Structures are given as C-alpha cells and as structure tokens.
mmCIF file of C-alpha atoms in Angstrom:
data_model
loop_
_atom_site.group_PDB
_atom_site.id
_atom_site.type_symbol
_atom_site.label_atom_id
_atom_site.label_comp_id
_atom_site.label_asym_id
_atom_site.label_seq_id
_atom_site.Cartn_x
_atom_site.Cartn_y
_atom_site.Cartn_z
ATOM 1 C CA MET U 244 0.028 0.168 -0.105
ATOM 2 C CA LYS U 245 1.095 3.569 -1.178
ATOM 3 C CA LEU U 246 0.107 7.031 0.407
ATOM 4 C CA THR U 247 1.399 10.294 -0.893
ATOM 5 C CA PHE U 248 0.221 13.938 0.143
ATOM 6 C CA PHE U 249 1.818 17.186 0.118
ATOM 7 C CA VAL U 250 1.401 19.148 3.599
ATOM 8 C CA PRO U 251 1.481 22.937 2.527
ATOM 9 C CA GLY U 252 3.457 25.609 4.795
ATOM 10 C CA ILE U 253 6.826 26.273 6.361
ATOM 11 C CA PRO U 254 8.213 23.053 7.664
ATOM 12 C CA ALA U 255 9.199 23.517 11.335
ATOM 13 C CA PRO U 256 11.971 21.562 13.332
ATOM 14 C CA GLY U 257 11.327 19.456 16.289
ATOM 15 C CA GLY U 258 12.774 21.053 19.071
ATOM 16 C CA SER U 259 14.861 19.631 21.757
ATOM 17 C CA LYS U 260 14.162 19.113 25.183
ATOM 18 C CA ARG U 261 14.941 21.628 28.034
ATOM 19 C CA PHE U 262 15.664 20.780 31.435
ATOM 20 C CA VAL U 263 13.864 23.151 34.168
ATOM 21 C CA GLY U 264 14.082 20.954 37.134
ATOM 22 C CA HIS U 265 12.694 18.369 39.180
ATOM 23 C CA SER U 266 9.408 17.505 40.666
ATOM 24 C CA LYS U 267 8.926 18.193 44.235
ATOM 25 C CA LYS U 268 6.354 15.320 44.366
ATOM 26 C CA THR U 269 8.263 12.566 42.587
ATOM 27 C CA GLY U 270 11.886 13.630 42.099
ATOM 28 C CA ARG U 271 11.664 12.978 38.152
ATOM 29 C CA ALA U 272 13.250 15.478 36.010
ATOM 30 C CA ILE U 273 11.064 18.307 34.190
ATOM 31 C CA LEU U 274 11.794 18.603 30.477
ATOM 32 C CA ILE U 275 9.873 21.192 28.468
ATOM 33 C CA ASP U 276 9.613 20.945 24.602
ATOM 34 C CA ALA U 277 11.818 23.849 23.684
ATOM 35 C CA ALA U 278 9.968 23.964 19.717
ATOM 36 C CA GLY U 279 7.853 26.690 19.881
ATOM 37 C CA GLU U 280 5.004 28.066 18.393
ATOM 38 C CA ARG U 281 6.065 27.706 14.752
ATOM 39 C CA ASN U 282 6.242 23.712 15.468
ATOM 40 C CA LYS U 283 2.949 23.625 17.197
ATOM 41 C CA ASN U 284 1.639 25.008 13.948
ATOM 42 C CA TRP U 285 3.551 23.170 11.639
ATOM 43 C CA ARG U 286 2.552 19.582 13.399
ATOM 44 C CA SER U 287 -0.946 20.674 13.412
ATOM 45 C CA ILE U 288 -1.112 21.306 9.781
ATOM 46 C CA VAL U 289 0.802 17.851 8.919
ATOM 47 C CA GLY U 290 -1.767 15.982 11.165
ATOM 48 C CA LEU U 291 -4.641 17.713 9.821
ATOM 49 C CA VAL U 292 -3.381 16.794 6.226
ATOM 50 C CA GLY U 293 -2.643 13.408 7.036
ATOM 51 C CA ALA U 294 -5.953 12.323 9.001
ATOM 52 C CA ALA U 295 -8.025 13.999 5.942
ATOM 53 C CA GLU U 296 -5.791 11.715 3.292
ATOM 54 C CA MET U 297 -6.483 8.687 5.578
ATOM 55 C CA ARG U 298 -10.054 9.240 5.134
ATOM 56 C CA GLU U 299 -10.457 10.248 1.686
ATOM 57 C CA LYS U 300 -8.355 7.216 0.630
ATOM 58 C CA ALA U 301 -10.296 4.869 3.135
ATOM 59 C CA VAL U 302 -6.849 3.756 4.834
ATOM 60 C CA LEU U 303 -6.853 2.590 8.039
ATOM 61 C CA SER U 304 -3.477 3.068 10.216
ATOM 62 C CA PHE U 305 -0.328 1.663 8.806
ATOM 63 C CA THR U 306 1.100 -1.451 10.207
ATOM 64 C CA GLY U 307 4.343 -3.199 9.659
ATOM 65 C CA PRO U 308 7.449 -1.908 8.428
ATOM 66 C CA LEU U 309 7.355 1.506 6.641
ATOM 67 C CA ARG U 310 9.209 3.068 3.863
ATOM 68 C CA VAL U 311 8.991 6.698 4.048
ATOM 69 C CA ARG U 312 9.968 9.837 2.193
ATOM 70 C CA PHE U 313 9.951 13.687 3.036
ATOM 71 C CA ASP U 314 10.728 15.711 0.765
ATOM 72 C CA PHE U 315 10.860 19.591 2.053
ATOM 73 C CA ILE U 316 10.365 22.304 0.194
ATOM 74 C CA MET U 317 11.849 25.181 2.114
ATOM 75 C CA PRO U 318 11.434 29.443 1.337
ATOM 76 C CA ARG U 319 13.849 30.847 -0.897
ATOM 77 C CA ARG U 320 16.159 33.579 0.282
ATOM 78 C CA LYS U 321 15.457 37.563 -1.313
ATOM 79 C CA SER U 322 18.974 37.308 -2.389
ATOM 80 C CA ASP U 323 18.081 34.179 -4.694
ATOM 81 C CA LEU U 324 15.542 36.410 -6.981
ATOM 82 C CA ASN U 325 15.837 38.862 -9.378
ATOM 83 C CA SER U 326 13.794 42.003 -9.682
ATOM 84 C CA LYS U 327 11.434 40.239 -11.998
ATOM 85 C CA GLY U 328 10.955 37.645 -8.708
ATOM 86 C CA GLU U 329 12.683 35.113 -10.618
ATOM 87 C CA VAL U 330 15.106 32.896 -9.382
ATOM 88 C CA LYS U 331 18.560 33.600 -9.914
ATOM 89 C CA ALA U 332 21.185 31.033 -12.010
ATOM 90 C CA SER U 333 23.180 31.374 -9.012
ATOM 91 C CA ALA U 334 20.929 30.384 -6.655
ATOM 92 C CA PRO U 335 21.283 27.209 -4.783
ATOM 93 C CA PHE U 336 18.786 24.411 -5.607
ATOM 94 C CA TYR U 337 19.567 22.694 -1.909
ATOM 95 C CA HIS U 338 18.700 24.010 1.233
ATOM 96 C CA THR U 339 21.898 23.809 3.328
ATOM 97 C CA THR U 340 21.465 26.225 6.387
ATOM 98 C CA LYS U 341 19.072 25.439 9.840
ATOM 99 C CA PRO U 342 16.831 23.889 10.313
ATOM 100 C CA ASP U 343 18.613 20.503 9.493
ATOM 101 C CA ALA U 344 16.966 18.072 7.526
ATOM 102 C CA LEU U 345 16.764 15.324 10.591
ATOM 103 C CA LYS U 346 15.090 17.694 12.983
ATOM 104 C CA LEU U 347 12.180 18.608 10.254
ATOM 105 C CA ALA U 348 11.695 15.081 9.502
ATOM 106 C CA ARG U 349 11.507 14.468 13.620
ATOM 107 C CA SER U 350 8.922 16.638 13.722
ATOM 108 C CA THR U 351 7.099 15.925 10.737
ATOM 109 C CA GLU U 352 6.936 12.302 11.896
ATOM 110 C CA ASP U 353 5.656 12.916 15.247
ATOM 111 C CA ALA U 354 2.950 15.051 13.738
ATOM 112 C CA LEU U 355 2.022 11.656 12.015
ATOM 113 C CA THR U 356 1.909 8.973 14.756
ATOM 114 C CA GLY U 357 -1.403 8.155 16.137
ATOM 115 C CA ILE U 358 -3.134 9.234 12.796
ATOM 116 C CA VAL U 359 -1.077 7.606 9.856
ATOM 117 C CA TRP U 360 0.898 4.986 11.994
ATOM 118 C CA ALA U 361 0.870 3.700 15.539
ATOM 119 C CA ASP U 362 4.338 4.246 16.177
ATOM 120 C CA ASP U 363 7.172 6.293 14.483
ATOM 121 C CA ALA U 364 9.355 3.340 14.974
ATOM 122 C CA GLN U 365 7.832 1.503 12.283
ATOM 123 C CA THR U 366 9.598 3.625 9.759
ATOM 124 C CA ALA U 367 12.102 0.876 8.680
ATOM 125 C CA VAL U 368 13.575 3.265 5.605
ATOM 126 C CA LEU U 369 13.487 6.947 5.670
ATOM 127 C CA GLU U 370 14.408 9.244 2.933
ATOM 128 C CA ILE U 371 14.942 13.103 3.378
ATOM 129 C CA SER U 372 15.685 15.982 0.868
ATOM 130 C CA LYS U 373 15.381 19.571 1.563
ATOM 131 C CA ARG U 374 15.648 22.285 -0.968
ATOM 132 C CA TYR U 375 14.602 25.674 -1.964
ATOM 133 C CA ALA U 376 11.322 26.089 -3.600
ATOM 134 C CA ASP U 377 11.299 26.913 -7.151
ATOM 135 C CA ALA U 378 9.685 30.624 -8.274
ATOM 136 C CA GLY U 379 5.689 30.093 -7.468
ATOM 137 C CA GLU U 380 6.072 27.030 -5.858
ATOM 138 C CA PRO U 381 4.479 26.285 -2.421
ATOM 139 C CA CYS U 382 6.361 25.596 0.353
ATOM 140 C CA GLY U 383 5.841 22.516 2.432
ATOM 141 C CA CYS U 384 6.622 18.826 2.614
ATOM 142 C CA GLN U 385 5.837 16.118 -0.089
ATOM 143 C CA ILE U 386 5.070 12.863 1.815
ATOM 144 C CA VAL U 387 5.029 9.042 0.540
ATOM 145 C CA ILE U 388 4.261 6.191 2.962
ATOM 146 C CA GLN U 389 4.627 2.782 1.648
ATOM 147 C CA THR U 390 4.583 -0.500 3.144
ATOM 148 C CA LEU U 391 7.346 -3.236 3.116
ATOM 149 C CA ASP U 392 6.768 -6.553 2.532
#
C-alpha cells in the first residue's frame, strides 16, 4: 500500500527538550519542549492533512514496517531572486542552512504518529531531502508512505 500527499506551509523542526528542574512530588526531571509556536503550527497542519488523506483514501492506520519519504520545500532567500521575482541562475537548489533535515523529519514524523501509523518506530527506511522552492512553487513537504513486504 502507498500513500502520497503534500502538506503546505513552512516546515518547522522538532525542538530539543529543555531541563527546568525536578518535580517536588516525584523527584523526576521536568523537561519542556523548546520547539515553540512554529513547530506546534507545523505539526497541527501535518496532522490535519494526514488525517484528511487517510479518510479520503479510506485507509486505516499503517501497520508493519514502512518506507517513508519526506521532500521538504523551503522558502527562498530574497537574495536568490532577481527584480522580476525569478530565481537567479546562481541561486542554490539545495537548502543547506538551519533547520537541519533530520529535525524537520522528526517533527513531521511525530505529527503523523497516531494518525497514519501507530508508532514512528515502524519506519524502517527513511528518505529525506531538503531544497529551496522554485519561483511560484508552494513551500511544504511532499510525503510518501509505503508498506514494506
């Protein structure tokens, strides 16, 4: 089985956890997700689009090992465009600055947990790419999920 869909928006990385102290009651460490509002918004969009695709295709949650591909399309820098809004020939194709591809994949994969698959540990093969958007192309992430036999 294979599911392909596009999530529009500006991809945001999964945040690191930040230690804020120990619980007075249990003594356990208290960790806060430092991802921020952008990450929450991105994960919400990913979850909504993923759920809509699952309903539309009448697919139940994926089971077993999966091949997952994330193609992140990031916004262009202003310096990459000429005065007409076209991409300069000298502009790079690949996005090589922060956020890194793994953190983008982490937040996107986490957003799909419980919606598309039961646990992101089901991902046996993970492919990630990160590039700049072409002129007029929307930012977001093209997602392909496929069961492995």
